[in-house]
Structure formats: structure tokens, C-alpha cells
Amino acid sequence: MVRGTEMDTEYGMHDADNFEAARRPAWLYDETRPCGVDYNNTTLARHYDSHHRSFRDYRKEADDIVARLGVDSSSTVIDMGCGTGAFALCAAGRCRTVHAVDVSAAMLRRAQRKADKMGLKNIEFHRGGFLTYDHKAEPADAISTVAALHHLPDFWKLVALRRLASMLRPNGRLFLFDVVFSFDIREHKRRIEQFIAKTREQMGPNGQSESEAHVREEYSTCDWIMEGLLEKAGFHIQAADYHDGFLASYLCTKAEQ
Ligand SMILES: C[S@@+](CC[C@H](N)C(=O)[O-])C[C@H]1O[C@@H](n2cnc3c(N)ncnc32)[C@H](O)[C@@H]1O
């Protein structure tokens, strides 16, 4: 069972049962509706870790993020779009409290089962998302979000980033990793085809169809747009790292109000 199901009072939702219900204003982007890869699919959630562990090292990624965020055993951290807990479970061993948030009940269930097996008591799981999670606990010291923000169109990314800033303490930090396009637009056809070929090599045919769906249907944006969104949302970008024209990570600090 997913614990801690409080939802967004800002939008009049208080629990997960209301998550998909009509109390959401008709104008609000429906972040529960999958675009591209469907993370609500229980079979996908079941196989997510074996698929991702074939090309990722969760422990190394999490240790790097913890170090970059500068968090320790006194810190409260939010993992937005936590999936099956790649970051949240490792971070729980290093931090005081981790709030693990995701719109997909299937992904959250996997994360929670793993946390239970590991005997981790300091993770709170919340079904919600960038636009609907209501952070009722103390302001967080840091937020990490890995490969999740691209599920929102750009306007909603800005709303989401502003909401993340509001969950942080003054000078709190944000680590954002995502697929962000930093190649020359004149070369987009060749670069996208190279990217798809590379994902097939690294992740097999499933990886290929996921990356095709990503480019076709999800909302990855350009580097200059992402930097503008972060700044408009109230973050100072301390470091922006671009890799291969497709991957980006940002380390940001919440700007003084
Ligand atoms: C590629 S997975 C990444 C999961 C995890 N962060 C990781 O590093 O493995 C994307 C995750 O984002 C979640 N997601 C999609 N839209 C979201 C939203 N609006 N708010 C929060 N999470 C969202 C999906 O349910 C999925 O678990």
C-alpha cells in the first residue's frame, strides 16, 4: 500500500482517491495521463529495474547526486518522479528523511516494496506529481528529479519548477537530470537518428522503441529553454552540464526572494 497519499490542496485534492477525480480544475494539465512510455503499466514497472540496471549504476548515480546536493544525515530531501526508487532508496541511507513522489502507483509500489525489504524507515511515499504533490512537511533542504520533468509541456514545466522552489528552504538546492536537446537544430535529423541507434546498442530493441517514443511524444525541450525556465522559476543555475547533445544535468540554488 502506498503511504502518505496527501495531494494538492492548492487544487482542492486531498488524497489519492481524488487524484484522478473531477475535483481537479478542468484547465489543469492532467499529469496522470501518460505521454510516450506508460509508467502506469504494471509489467513495465516490474521490469523497470532489470532493464535500467543493464545500463545504469543506481548507487553511483545517487552518490554523485548526494555529493552535488551537499546533503547529509541531517537533511530532508524530495525525489520528484522517483520511479522505483533509484535515487530515493540510496539517499535514504545518507539523509534524515526522503519524500519519494511519483504519479504512477505501479512505480511507487515497486519502490515501496524495495524499501520495505531493505528495512528503510525514513522514506515517505507520496502519490502525486510536479503539479499536484502538496509538500506538507518542513521545507526540504534539497530536491532531486531524474528523467521525469520531460513528461510536462514547457509551460507546465515552469509551473512545476516554481512549485519545487516553494518546497525548498531558502538556499535549498535542486538537482535536475533529463533529456534536453543541446545539439544544433540544423542537424536534428542526423543527431536524433544517432541517438536512437546508440540507445538500441546500449539498451536493445526496448530501449530503441522507448527512445523513439520519447522523441516523438514526450516533451524534452532545448537547453536555452530549460535554462530560462529554471531562472524564471526562481533558481540560480550553479552548473549546467550537457552530454552528447541529449542529456543534461543542472545544479541550482533557490534564489533569495
Ligand atoms: C524514466 S522514469 C525515471 C524514474 C526515476 N527517477 C529513475 O531515475 O529511475 C520517469 C518517472 O517519472 C514519473 N512521472 C511522469 N510524470 C510525472 C509527473 N508529472 N510528476 C511526477 N512524476 C512523474 C513516471 O511515473 C516515472 O516513474
PDB file of C-alpha atoms and ligand atoms in Angstrom, residues 31 39 48 52 56 58 61 79-84 86 101-104 107 128-131 146-148 150-152, ligand 1:
ATOM      1  CA  GLU A  31      -0.149  14.736 -15.248  1.00  0.00           C
ATOM      2  CA  TYR A  39       4.753   4.154 -16.378  1.00  0.00           C
ATOM      3  CA  TYR A  48      11.994  -1.348 -14.988  1.00  0.00           C
ATOM      4  CA  HIS A  52      17.635   0.142 -16.290  1.00  0.00           C
ATOM      5  CA  ARG A  56      22.840   2.434 -15.147  1.00  0.00           C
ATOM      6  CA  TYR A  58      21.968   3.422  -9.325  1.00  0.00           C
ATOM      7  CA  GLU A  61      24.339   7.993  -9.653  1.00  0.00           C
ATOM      8  CA  ASP A  79      12.806  12.831  -5.015  1.00  0.00           C
ATOM      9  CA  MET A  80      10.254  14.030  -7.584  1.00  0.00           C
ATOM     10  CA  GLY A  81       9.340  11.375 -10.157  1.00  0.00           C
ATOM     11  CA  CYS A  82      11.102   8.776  -8.002  1.00  0.00           C
ATOM     12  CA  GLY A  83      10.036   5.803 -10.125  1.00  0.00           C
ATOM     13  CA  THR A  84      11.144   2.549  -8.483  1.00  0.00           C
ATOM     14  CA  ALA A  86      16.753   4.532  -7.965  1.00  0.00           C
ATOM     15  CA  VAL A 101       6.922  11.246  -5.047  1.00  0.00           C
ATOM     16  CA  ASP A 102       5.525   9.799  -8.274  1.00  0.00           C
ATOM     17  CA  VAL A 103       2.266   9.909 -10.245  1.00  0.00           C
ATOM     18  CA  SER A 104       2.451   6.200 -11.035  1.00  0.00           C
ATOM     19  CA  MET A 107       6.236   2.536  -9.896  1.00  0.00           C
ATOM     20  CA  GLY A 128       1.382  12.874  -6.689  1.00  0.00           C
ATOM     21  CA  GLY A 129       3.432  14.810  -9.151  1.00  0.00           C
ATOM     22  CA  PHE A 130       5.106  18.074 -10.078  1.00  0.00           C
ATOM     23  CA  LEU A 131       1.706  19.761 -10.404  1.00  0.00           C
ATOM     24  CA  VAL A 146      15.847  12.441 -12.611  1.00  0.00           C
ATOM     25  CA  ALA A 147      14.365  11.788 -16.058  1.00  0.00           C
ATOM     26  CA  ALA A 148      10.856  12.958 -15.111  1.00  0.00           C
ATOM     27  CA  HIS A 150      10.157  15.948 -19.683  1.00  0.00           C
ATOM     28  CA  HIS A 151       6.682  14.485 -19.074  1.00  0.00           C
ATOM     29  CA  LEU A 152       5.327  18.030 -18.903  1.00  0.00           C
TER      30      LEU A 152
HETATM   31  C1  LIG B   1      12.123   7.472 -16.657  1.00  0.00           C
HETATM   32  S1  LIG B   1      11.249   7.285 -15.140  1.00  0.00           S
HETATM   33  C2  LIG B   1      12.503   7.880 -14.005  1.00  0.00           C
HETATM   34  C3  LIG B   1      12.314   7.297 -12.625  1.00  0.00           C
HETATM   35  C4  LIG B   1      13.456   7.573 -11.644  1.00  0.00           C
HETATM   36  N1  LIG B   1      13.608   8.973 -11.370  1.00  0.00           N
HETATM   37  C5  LIG B   1      14.748   6.976 -12.119  1.00  0.00           C
HETATM   38  O1  LIG B   1      15.766   7.686 -12.107  1.00  0.00           O
HETATM   39  O2  LIG B   1      14.770   5.787 -12.451  1.00  0.00           O
HETATM   40  C6  LIG B   1      10.092   8.636 -15.152  1.00  0.00           C
HETATM   41  C7  LIG B   1       9.202   8.683 -13.921  1.00  0.00           C
HETATM   42  O3  LIG B   1       8.532   9.955 -13.899  1.00  0.00           O
HETATM   43  C8  LIG B   1       7.223   9.729 -13.427  1.00  0.00           C
HETATM   44  N2  LIG B   1       6.397  10.863 -13.827  1.00  0.00           N
HETATM   45  C9  LIG B   1       5.826  11.128 -15.018  1.00  0.00           C
HETATM   46  N3  LIG B   1       5.147  12.293 -14.970  1.00  0.00           N
HETATM   47  C10 LIG B   1       5.286  12.783 -13.707  1.00  0.00           C
HETATM   48  C11 LIG B   1       4.818  13.935 -13.031  1.00  0.00           C
HETATM   49  N4  LIG B   1       4.069  14.841 -13.639  1.00  0.00           N
HETATM   50  N5  LIG B   1       5.157  14.105 -11.738  1.00  0.00           N
HETATM   51  C12 LIG B   1       5.935  13.197 -11.097  1.00  0.00           C
HETATM   52  N6  LIG B   1       6.403  12.076 -11.682  1.00  0.00           N
HETATM   53  C13 LIG B   1       6.091  11.878 -12.971  1.00  0.00           C
HETATM   54  C14 LIG B   1       6.838   8.397 -14.065  1.00  0.00           C
HETATM   55  O4  LIG B   1       5.719   7.815 -13.429  1.00  0.00           O
HETATM   56  C15 LIG B   1       8.116   7.608 -13.907  1.00  0.00           C
HETATM   57  O5  LIG B   1       8.138   6.906 -12.689  1.00  0.00           O
END
